[in-house]
Tab-separated table of C-alpha atoms in Angstrom:
chain	number	residue	atom	x	y	z
H	1	THR	CA	0.000	0.000	0.000
H	2	GLU	CA	1.061	3.638	-0.325
H	3	ARG	CA	0.144	6.500	1.973
H	4	ARG	CA	1.568	9.993	2.351
H	5	GLY	CA	4.588	9.583	0.110
H	6	LEU	CA	5.737	6.100	1.174
H	7	ARG	CA	5.072	2.910	-0.767
H	8	THR	CA	5.382	-0.603	0.591
H	9	GLN	CA	5.175	-3.844	-1.398
H	10	THR	CA	1.755	-5.272	-0.644
H	11	HIS	CA	-0.695	-4.797	-3.543
H	12	ARG	CA	-0.836	-3.254	-6.970
H	13	THR	CA	-1.843	0.372	-6.439
H	14	CYS	CA	-4.413	2.505	-8.224
H	15	PHE	CA	-4.740	6.173	-7.397
H	16	CYS	CA	-8.008	8.035	-7.121
H	17	ASN	CA	-8.906	11.368	-5.583
H	18	SER	CA	-10.567	11.605	-2.192
H	19	SER	CA	-11.958	14.911	-0.952
H	20	ASN	CA	-11.656	13.785	2.644
H	21	HIS	CA	-8.130	12.377	2.572
H	22	THR	CA	-5.705	14.495	0.584
H	23	GLY	CA	-2.741	12.454	-0.546
H	24	THR	CA	-4.373	9.119	0.266
H	25	ARG	CA	-4.014	6.344	-2.300
H	26	LEU	CA	-6.746	3.758	-2.713
H	27	VAL	CA	-5.526	0.190	-3.129
H	28	HIS	CA	-7.254	-2.411	-5.258
H	29	ASN	CA	-6.240	-6.026	-5.697
H	30	THR	CA	-5.313	-6.635	-9.329
H	31	ARG	CA	-6.913	-10.104	-9.353
H	32	THR	CA	-10.444	-9.477	-10.606
H	33	ARG	CA	-13.056	-11.888	-11.931
H	34	ALA	CA	-13.533	-12.181	-15.684
H	35	GLU	CA	-16.589	-10.170	-16.676
H	36	PRO	CA	-18.943	-10.500	-19.683
H	37	SER	CA	-17.599	-8.875	-22.826
H	38	ASP	CA	-20.828	-6.975	-23.449
H	39	MET	CA	-20.737	-4.958	-20.231
H	40	ILE	CA	-18.310	-2.641	-18.484
H	41	SER	CA	-18.401	-2.898	-14.709
H	42	THR	CA	-17.796	0.049	-12.416
H	43	ARG	CA	-14.596	-1.593	-11.229
H	44	SER	CA	-13.260	-2.117	-14.758
H	45	PHE	CA	-14.137	1.432	-15.751
H	46	ARG	CA	-12.450	2.891	-12.681
H	47	LYS	CA	-9.300	0.846	-13.203
H	48	SER	CA	-9.151	1.717	-16.890
H	49	LEU	CA	-9.628	5.409	-16.185
H	50	CYS	CA	-6.847	5.418	-13.607
H	51	ALA	CA	-4.532	3.546	-15.973
H	52	ILE	CA	-5.191	5.994	-18.813
H	53	LEU	CA	-4.634	8.969	-16.508
H	54	VAL	CA	-1.375	7.550	-15.183
H	55	LEU	CA	0.093	6.472	-18.498
H	56	GLY	CA	-0.945	9.600	-20.347
H	57	ARG	CA	0.768	11.880	-17.787
H	58	THR	CA	3.984	9.908	-17.464
H	59	SER	CA	4.835	9.132	-21.082
H	60	GLY	CA	2.368	10.812	-23.403
H	61	ALA	CA	1.712	7.394	-24.953
H	62	PHE	CA	0.176	4.149	-23.754
H	63	ARG	CA	2.392	1.505	-22.235
H	64	SER	CA	1.914	-2.142	-21.447
H	65	LEU	CA	0.306	-2.672	-18.050
H	66	SER	CA	2.739	-5.409	-17.129
H	67	PRO	CA	3.287	-6.150	-13.412
H	68	THR	CA	6.913	-5.056	-13.678
H	69	THR	CA	6.513	-1.761	-15.518
H	70	PHE	CA	3.297	-0.307	-14.157
H	71	PRO	CA	4.174	0.110	-10.455
H	72	ARG	CA	7.736	1.271	-11.119
H	73	THR	CA	7.112	3.803	-13.901
H	74	SER	CA	3.739	5.249	-13.020
H	75	ILE	CA	3.082	5.375	-9.290
H	76	ALA	CA	4.893	8.638	-8.526
H	77	ALA	CA	3.133	10.503	-11.328
H	78	ALA	CA	-0.254	9.119	-10.325
H	79	ALA	CA	0.285	10.232	-6.731
H	80	ALA	CA	1.089	13.745	-7.879
H	81	THR	CA	-1.988	13.690	-10.108
H	82	SER	CA	-4.303	12.573	-7.308
H	83	ARG	CA	-3.037	15.329	-5.034
H	84	SER	CA	-3.534	17.982	-7.712
H	85	PHE	CA	-7.293	17.428	-8.182
H	86	GLY	CA	-9.278	20.334	-6.792
H	87	ARG	CA	-6.237	22.586	-6.429
H	88	THR	CA	-5.886	25.872	-8.276
H	89	ALA	CA	-2.908	26.894	-10.399
H	90	SER	CA	-1.947	29.280	-7.605
H	91	ASP	CA	-1.990	26.424	-5.076
H	92	LEU	CA	0.256	24.289	-7.263
H	93	ALA	CA	2.647	27.176	-7.909
H	94	MET	CA	3.031	27.734	-4.168
H	95	SER	CA	3.606	24.062	-3.358
H	96	LYS	CA	6.916	23.307	-1.681
H	97	ARG	CA	8.985	20.419	-3.007
H	98	VAL	CA	10.716	18.136	-0.504
H	99	LEU	CA	13.219	15.378	-1.221
H	100	VAL	CA	13.776	12.518	1.240
H	101	PRO	CA	16.731	10.344	0.147
H	102	ILE	CA	16.710	6.772	1.456
H	103	GLY	CA	18.795	3.633	1.202
H	104	ASP	CA	19.019	0.143	2.643
H	105	GLY	CA	19.099	0.532	6.415
H	106	SER	CA	17.428	3.960	6.582
H	107	GLU	CA	15.311	4.471	9.703
H	108	GLU	CA	11.630	3.963	8.862
H	109	ILE	CA	10.074	5.940	11.729
H	110	GLU	CA	12.106	9.004	10.802
H	111	THR	CA	11.423	8.543	7.084
H	112	THR	CA	7.689	8.201	7.679
H	113	CYS	CA	7.483	11.145	10.075
H	114	ILE	CA	9.125	13.418	7.518
H	115	THR	CA	7.053	12.274	4.531
H	116	ASP	CA	3.718	12.005	6.332
H	117	THR	CA	3.942	15.249	8.284
H	118	LEU	CA	5.141	17.416	5.411
H	119	THR	CA	2.456	15.966	3.123
H	120	ARG	CA	-0.112	17.110	5.703
H	121	PHE	CA	1.358	20.616	5.438
H	122	GLY	CA	0.767	20.521	1.681
H	123	ALA	CA	4.279	19.814	0.430
H	124	GLU	CA	5.024	17.655	-2.584
H	125	VAL	CA	7.245	15.012	-0.978
H	126	LYS	CA	9.361	12.584	-3.001
H	127	THR	CA	11.588	9.749	-1.819
H	128	ALA	CA	14.753	8.985	-3.789
H	129	SER	CA	16.783	5.791	-3.572
H	130	VAL	CA	20.564	6.043	-3.350
H	131	MET	CA	20.915	2.308	-4.029
H	132	ASP	CA	22.466	1.768	-7.455
H	133	GLY	CA	19.767	0.812	-9.954
H	134	GLU	CA	17.265	-0.204	-7.286
H	135	LEU	CA	14.170	1.658	-6.102
H	136	ILE	CA	13.211	-0.860	-3.404
H	137	CYS	CA	14.967	-0.111	-0.115
H	138	THR	CA	14.966	-2.472	2.872
H	139	MET	CA	14.743	-0.200	5.876
H	140	SER	CA	16.514	-0.659	9.211
H	141	ARG	CA	13.751	-2.863	10.681
H	142	GLY	CA	13.037	-4.840	7.526
H	143	ILE	CA	10.176	-2.820	6.016
H	144	LYS	CA	10.526	-2.485	2.247
H	145	VAL	CA	9.840	0.925	0.734
H	146	ILE	CA	9.671	1.700	-2.991
H	147	ALA	CA	11.231	5.087	-3.686
H	148	ASP	CA	9.591	7.498	-6.123
H	149	MET	CA	12.785	7.967	-8.113
H	150	SER	CA	16.521	7.407	-8.169
H	151	VAL	CA	18.749	10.002	-6.541
H	152	GLU	CA	20.341	10.585	-9.948
H	153	ASP	CA	16.970	11.681	-11.317
H	154	ALA	CA	16.361	13.787	-8.213
H	155	ALA	CA	19.631	15.632	-8.885
H	156	LYS	CA	18.090	17.013	-12.101
H	157	GLU	CA	15.313	18.774	-10.207
H	158	GLU	CA	14.965	21.698	-7.784
H	159	TRP	CA	14.017	21.191	-4.129
H	160	ASP	CA	12.894	23.583	-1.409
H	161	LEU	CA	14.084	21.152	1.265
H	162	VAL	CA	16.232	18.021	1.353
H	163	ALA	CA	15.722	16.002	4.566
H	164	LEU	CA	17.895	13.002	5.450
H	165	PRO	CA	16.591	10.246	7.753
H	166	GLY	CA	19.070	8.393	9.931
H	167	GLY	CA	19.503	4.702	10.563
H	168	MET	CA	22.502	2.481	9.963
H	169	PRO	CA	23.840	1.538	7.524
H	170	GLY	CA	21.377	3.850	5.763
H	171	ALA	CA	23.334	6.974	6.721
H	172	LYS	CA	26.493	5.431	5.224
H	173	HIS	CA	24.688	4.801	1.945
H	174	LEU	CA	23.584	8.441	1.913
H	175	ARG	CA	27.152	9.546	2.595
H	176	ASP	CA	28.520	7.432	-0.268
H	177	SER	CA	26.109	8.780	-2.897
H	178	ASP	CA	27.846	11.242	-5.235
H	179	ALA	CA	24.514	12.399	-6.628
H	180	LEU	CA	23.196	13.168	-3.134
H	181	SER	CA	26.384	15.067	-2.313
H	182	THR	CA	25.794	17.207	-5.396
H	183	ILE	CA	22.198	17.883	-4.318
H	184	LEU	CA	23.209	18.845	-0.775
H	185	GLU	CA	26.064	21.062	-1.888
H	186	LYS	CA	23.694	22.852	-4.267
H	187	GLN	CA	21.143	23.348	-1.482
H	188	LYS	CA	23.786	25.010	0.675
H	189	GLN	CA	25.190	27.067	-2.194
H	190	ASP	CA	21.700	28.282	-3.157
H	191	ASP	CA	20.888	29.088	0.493
H	192	LYS	CA	18.065	26.539	0.565
H	193	LEU	CA	16.904	24.331	3.419
H	194	TYR	CA	18.449	20.969	4.226
H	195	ALA	CA	18.103	18.747	7.285
H	196	ALA	CA	19.277	15.509	8.875
H	197	ILE	CA	18.312	13.402	11.872
H	198	CYS	CA	19.775	10.620	14.022
H	199	ALA	CA	23.036	9.245	12.563
H	200	ALA	CA	22.776	11.278	9.345
H	201	PRO	CA	24.205	14.584	10.655
H	202	ALA	CA	27.394	12.877	11.844
H	203	VAL	CA	27.746	10.177	9.191
H	204	ALA	CA	26.332	11.783	6.025
H	205	LEU	CA	26.875	15.530	6.517
H	206	SER	CA	29.941	15.986	8.714
H	207	PRO	CA	32.482	14.299	6.371
H	208	LYS	CA	31.384	16.583	3.536
H	209	GLY	CA	31.698	19.815	5.500
H	210	LEU	CA	27.938	20.368	5.449
H	211	LEU	CA	27.420	20.408	9.217
H	212	GLU	CA	27.261	23.623	11.213
H	213	GLU	CA	28.754	24.100	14.683
H	214	GLY	CA	26.327	23.332	17.498
H	215	ALA	CA	24.237	20.791	15.570
H	216	THR	CA	22.801	17.665	17.189
H	217	CYS	CA	22.555	13.958	16.306
H	218	TYR	CA	21.863	10.571	17.872
H	219	PRO	CA	23.472	10.742	21.353
H	220	ALA	CA	26.039	7.976	20.872
H	221	PRO	CA	29.734	8.777	21.452
H	222	GLN	CA	30.818	7.587	17.989
H	223	PHE	CA	28.430	10.084	16.404
H	224	ARG	CA	28.785	13.037	18.759
H	225	GLU	CA	32.578	13.022	18.430
H	226	LEU	CA	32.149	13.857	14.731
H	227	LEU	CA	30.291	17.087	15.590
H	228	THR	CA	31.787	20.421	16.626
H	229	LYS	CA	30.323	21.543	19.962
H	230	PRO	CA	27.272	19.259	19.674
H	231	SER	CA	24.024	20.443	21.219
H	232	ASP	CA	21.886	18.443	23.650
H	233	ASP	CA	18.665	19.935	22.267
H	234	GLU	CA	16.191	17.656	20.509
H	235	VAL	CA	15.931	19.876	17.426
H	236	VAL	CA	18.550	22.448	16.430
H	237	VAL	CA	18.291	25.086	13.687
H	238	THR	CA	21.580	26.605	12.536
H	239	GLY	CA	21.075	28.808	9.503
H	240	LYS	CA	19.449	26.754	6.737
H	241	LEU	CA	20.347	23.452	8.432
H	242	THR	CA	18.073	21.614	10.873
H	243	THR	CA	19.257	18.587	12.866
H	244	SER	CA	17.608	16.289	15.383
H	245	LYS	CA	18.373	13.312	17.623
H	246	GLY	CA	16.392	10.271	16.498
H	247	PRO	CA	13.094	8.371	16.219
H	248	GLY	CA	11.614	9.864	19.389
H	249	THR	CA	12.220	13.425	18.178
H	250	ALA	CA	11.272	12.798	14.532
H	251	LEU	CA	7.775	14.290	14.785
H	252	LYS	CA	9.051	17.479	16.400
H	253	PHE	CA	11.762	17.587	13.722
H	254	ALA	CA	9.196	17.273	10.915
H	255	LEU	CA	6.922	19.933	12.434
H	256	GLU	CA	9.864	22.331	12.607
H	257	LEU	CA	10.610	21.701	8.934
H	258	GLY	CA	6.950	22.291	8.100
H	259	GLU	CA	7.020	25.603	9.928
H	260	GLN	CA	10.101	26.696	7.994
H	261	LEU	CA	8.346	25.919	4.718
H	262	PHE	CA	4.783	27.072	5.470
H	263	GLY	CA	4.909	29.318	8.546
H	264	LYS	CA	3.947	29.198	12.225
H	265	GLU	CA	0.194	29.514	11.644
H	266	THR	CA	0.143	26.421	9.449
H	267	ARG	CA	2.301	24.519	11.928
H	268	ASP	CA	-0.099	25.313	14.762
H	269	LYS	CA	-3.010	24.065	12.646
H	270	ILE	CA	-1.317	20.814	11.615
H	271	GLN	CA	0.004	20.194	15.118
H	272	LYS	CA	-3.487	20.569	16.554
H	273	GLU	CA	-4.955	18.217	13.948
H	274	MET	CA	-2.276	15.631	14.782
H	275	LEU	CA	-3.069	15.962	18.526
H	276	VAL	CA	0.512	16.990	19.294
H	277	ASP	CA	0.907	19.064	22.488
């Protein structure tokens, strides 16, 4: 299933708009009963309409709906399409774009908190795999997540925020990605927002000179010794960089990022809706 920017391998996914649940994807099992040739059922019509919408937006031409090509090539575009229904051109122009790079061993609580929370704010959130030629990432606790794109493709686009989850060895995979390094260096050079949590500040940012003095990270000696004057605060903002400690502070971290993108008033609204004190 897929919800709020994250996809897990469970069923084939078809995207439809819901006025009550922005960003929600409806899942239908692809195994359907054969139906009479002289009638078109509601289910068949709905599935065909979704397929046409997806394929038309992603390639401009129809593709084979094979089990291997449809989920990989079309899901990200369909998600963006479903979120755009009912929104004005002004709304879409003001949308903030957020990139969440992931790899094998990335921390799933932190990844989900970032993607889910910022989607609630109204951001367009994309996950990008740093694993060479592979979109499916096995997270730190075994959950499999299908990224929206490769990090190489993400490097061709512009982002308002790049937020790195922690987890090991996920943070090492982020560190070793040349394409991600290019993205992060461009964010800093363009004075745009970037962020990291848990092991990522120490492991992925510090070796590349992208970490500011007084940042924070997961409170383990092997990580803190890589920081200059590390802070004990749960969330630290130093210029355009935001850092945080780990899974237990991930929601506060994501809310802070949402405030930076959309303002305090929107944060207060989302925080209240999420029942966060």
